[in-house]
């Protein structure tokens, strides 16, 4: 049968035809051996599900709510799942009202693994492990709770897996798009677990910087994933790129500037609680409900867009996400 199909489909090897038949029989992508992670598939293969992970007992913050609403408004996914260690801490928090009526919202308890080493890991350091676990179980789009999604990310759903890997940098997990059977997904999860369970394990900050110790030496050049472009210092912002924590990012978000430099990104780290954020905001919280309407910063624009559906300064209405059918980008968003 494979030989007959191969004769009818010139350019396809017998092996690729066999893989095609395996996937066809399974009704899902179970084998990505011949996946093209440069051009991608003609239609999405990654489920239309957005995942967030919340560990510890911290309540839902305003920045969390803004990130969740932005993800739904940009993506409008079939489901948006909040995986939480203490779900009551989220649902009883003051800002829960901003997200509780999101269509397709799914709240799920998540268990946190115990480390086999004497090193204590923070919730922020454990979150990538849980994110990989969630994607391995179901697939979809993982967004870090401190990451603002600015595009619907559908372009990345056409690949086996998409993530950002800065040149000579560590694996980044602020935004991961993956099918549950993606090959690199399991490699990353197994490598992370191996480092996590080492006796006298690595320092928390070393976990992802040491992934090269447990992955194939040439994994970054292997066709196992699609590279999400990364915006670097002094570079012109490219479409569908992601911008990570840096002094430049903090100035772009929090300094007294109001432009459209953020609108061409796929996502940006909001850097909540970082030294750079605290410097730019003079020790104040990055955003608060009372000041959002009048904020003449790029983060002010982004917050208004997620809460009200418009970037225009002076907007005080907080709308239900289902009532925001079109996102409005004001021509001069910081002028009354």
XYZ file of C-alpha atoms in Angstrom, residues 52-202:
151
model
C -1.590 29.794 32.387
C 0.074 28.315 35.497
C -0.318 29.816 38.997
C 1.675 28.364 41.877
C 1.660 29.169 45.577
C -0.991 31.055 47.523
C -0.642 34.421 45.833
C -3.931 36.076 44.829
C -4.667 37.103 41.276
C -2.982 40.451 40.672
C -4.121 43.193 38.337
C -1.219 42.407 36.007
C -2.286 38.735 35.997
C -5.831 39.737 35.063
C -4.582 42.048 32.311
C -2.395 39.277 30.848
C -5.273 36.768 30.935
C -7.740 39.175 29.335
C -5.193 40.183 26.676
C -4.606 36.530 25.786
C -8.331 35.905 25.381
C -9.009 39.091 23.418
C -6.091 38.523 21.044
C -6.618 34.789 20.627
C -10.291 34.107 21.497
C -9.382 30.458 22.092
C -11.756 27.549 22.369
C -10.628 27.186 25.988
C -8.503 29.212 28.394
C -7.189 27.111 31.271
C -5.842 28.412 34.578
C -3.801 25.666 36.247
C -3.499 26.585 39.923
C -1.943 25.091 43.042
C -4.339 27.014 45.299
C -7.321 27.848 43.118
C -9.202 29.460 46.012
C -6.464 32.084 46.269
C -7.331 33.092 42.703
C -11.117 32.886 42.834
C -11.372 34.794 46.131
C -9.026 37.603 45.106
C -10.171 41.162 44.423
C -9.323 41.124 40.712
C -11.046 37.794 39.999
C -14.101 39.700 38.760
C -12.036 40.857 35.777
C -11.644 37.300 34.437
C -14.340 35.077 35.948
C -16.801 35.467 33.059
C -14.322 34.798 30.257
C -15.936 32.348 27.785
C -14.329 28.912 27.884
C -12.556 29.600 31.191
C -11.458 26.363 32.867
C -9.963 26.244 36.386
C -7.849 23.173 37.206
C -5.869 22.157 40.266
C -2.233 21.271 39.605
C 0.138 19.297 41.801
C 3.677 20.525 42.383
C 6.430 17.855 42.356
C 8.830 17.532 45.256
C 12.504 18.096 44.479
C 14.930 15.320 45.405
C 17.652 17.785 46.275
C 18.419 20.144 49.109
C 18.024 23.189 46.876
C 14.794 25.135 47.400
C 13.059 26.325 44.249
C 10.702 29.273 44.053
C 7.309 29.144 42.367
C 8.714 31.153 39.457
C 11.470 28.572 38.965
C 9.053 25.634 39.158
C 6.502 27.122 36.770
C 8.365 26.106 33.553
C 8.370 22.466 34.705
C 4.603 22.591 35.220
C 4.111 24.415 31.910
C 5.922 21.650 30.038
C 3.888 19.030 31.911
C 0.621 20.743 30.953
C 1.611 20.940 27.282
C 2.710 17.307 27.239
C -0.723 16.289 28.518
C -2.837 18.390 26.189
C -0.844 20.691 23.938
C -1.771 24.281 23.197
C -0.369 27.753 23.861
C 1.361 28.379 27.181
C 1.610 32.020 28.252
C 3.531 33.055 31.350
C 1.385 34.961 33.862
C 3.688 37.962 33.447
C 3.585 37.931 29.638
C 1.262 40.098 27.535
C 0.138 38.406 24.318
C -0.237 40.851 21.422
C -1.167 38.540 18.559
C -3.441 35.548 18.224
C -0.429 33.211 17.852
C -2.248 31.134 15.227
C 0.786 31.423 12.965
C 2.681 29.286 15.508
C -0.053 26.645 15.748
C 0.988 25.372 12.314
C 4.242 23.992 13.717
C 5.068 20.968 15.826
C 6.424 23.301 18.495
C 7.413 26.966 18.656
C 9.552 28.674 21.274
C 12.119 31.419 21.650
C 15.763 30.483 21.877
C 17.967 33.595 21.829
C 21.316 33.089 20.154
C 23.760 31.693 22.715
C 21.014 32.055 25.331
C 18.959 29.783 27.524
C 15.646 28.183 26.639
C 12.864 30.722 27.225
C 9.416 29.704 28.409
C 7.432 32.967 28.419
C 5.558 31.727 25.336
C 5.494 28.113 24.153
C 3.216 26.734 21.450
C 3.329 22.957 21.154
C 1.485 19.827 20.138
C 1.415 17.304 22.968
C 3.457 14.868 20.866
C 6.156 17.380 19.929
C 9.566 15.709 20.123
C 11.426 18.580 21.798
C 8.674 18.981 24.389
C 9.433 15.595 25.919
C 13.190 16.162 25.648
C 12.863 19.451 27.532
C 10.608 18.010 30.204
C 12.837 14.984 30.804
C 15.923 17.193 30.897
C 14.305 19.619 33.318
C 13.227 16.742 35.580
C 16.731 15.302 35.502
C 18.282 18.581 36.616
C 15.507 19.158 39.123
C 16.063 15.792 40.821
C 19.871 15.785 40.924
C 21.280 15.358 44.454
C 22.507 18.783 45.515
C 20.895 19.954 42.275
C 21.772 23.071 40.323
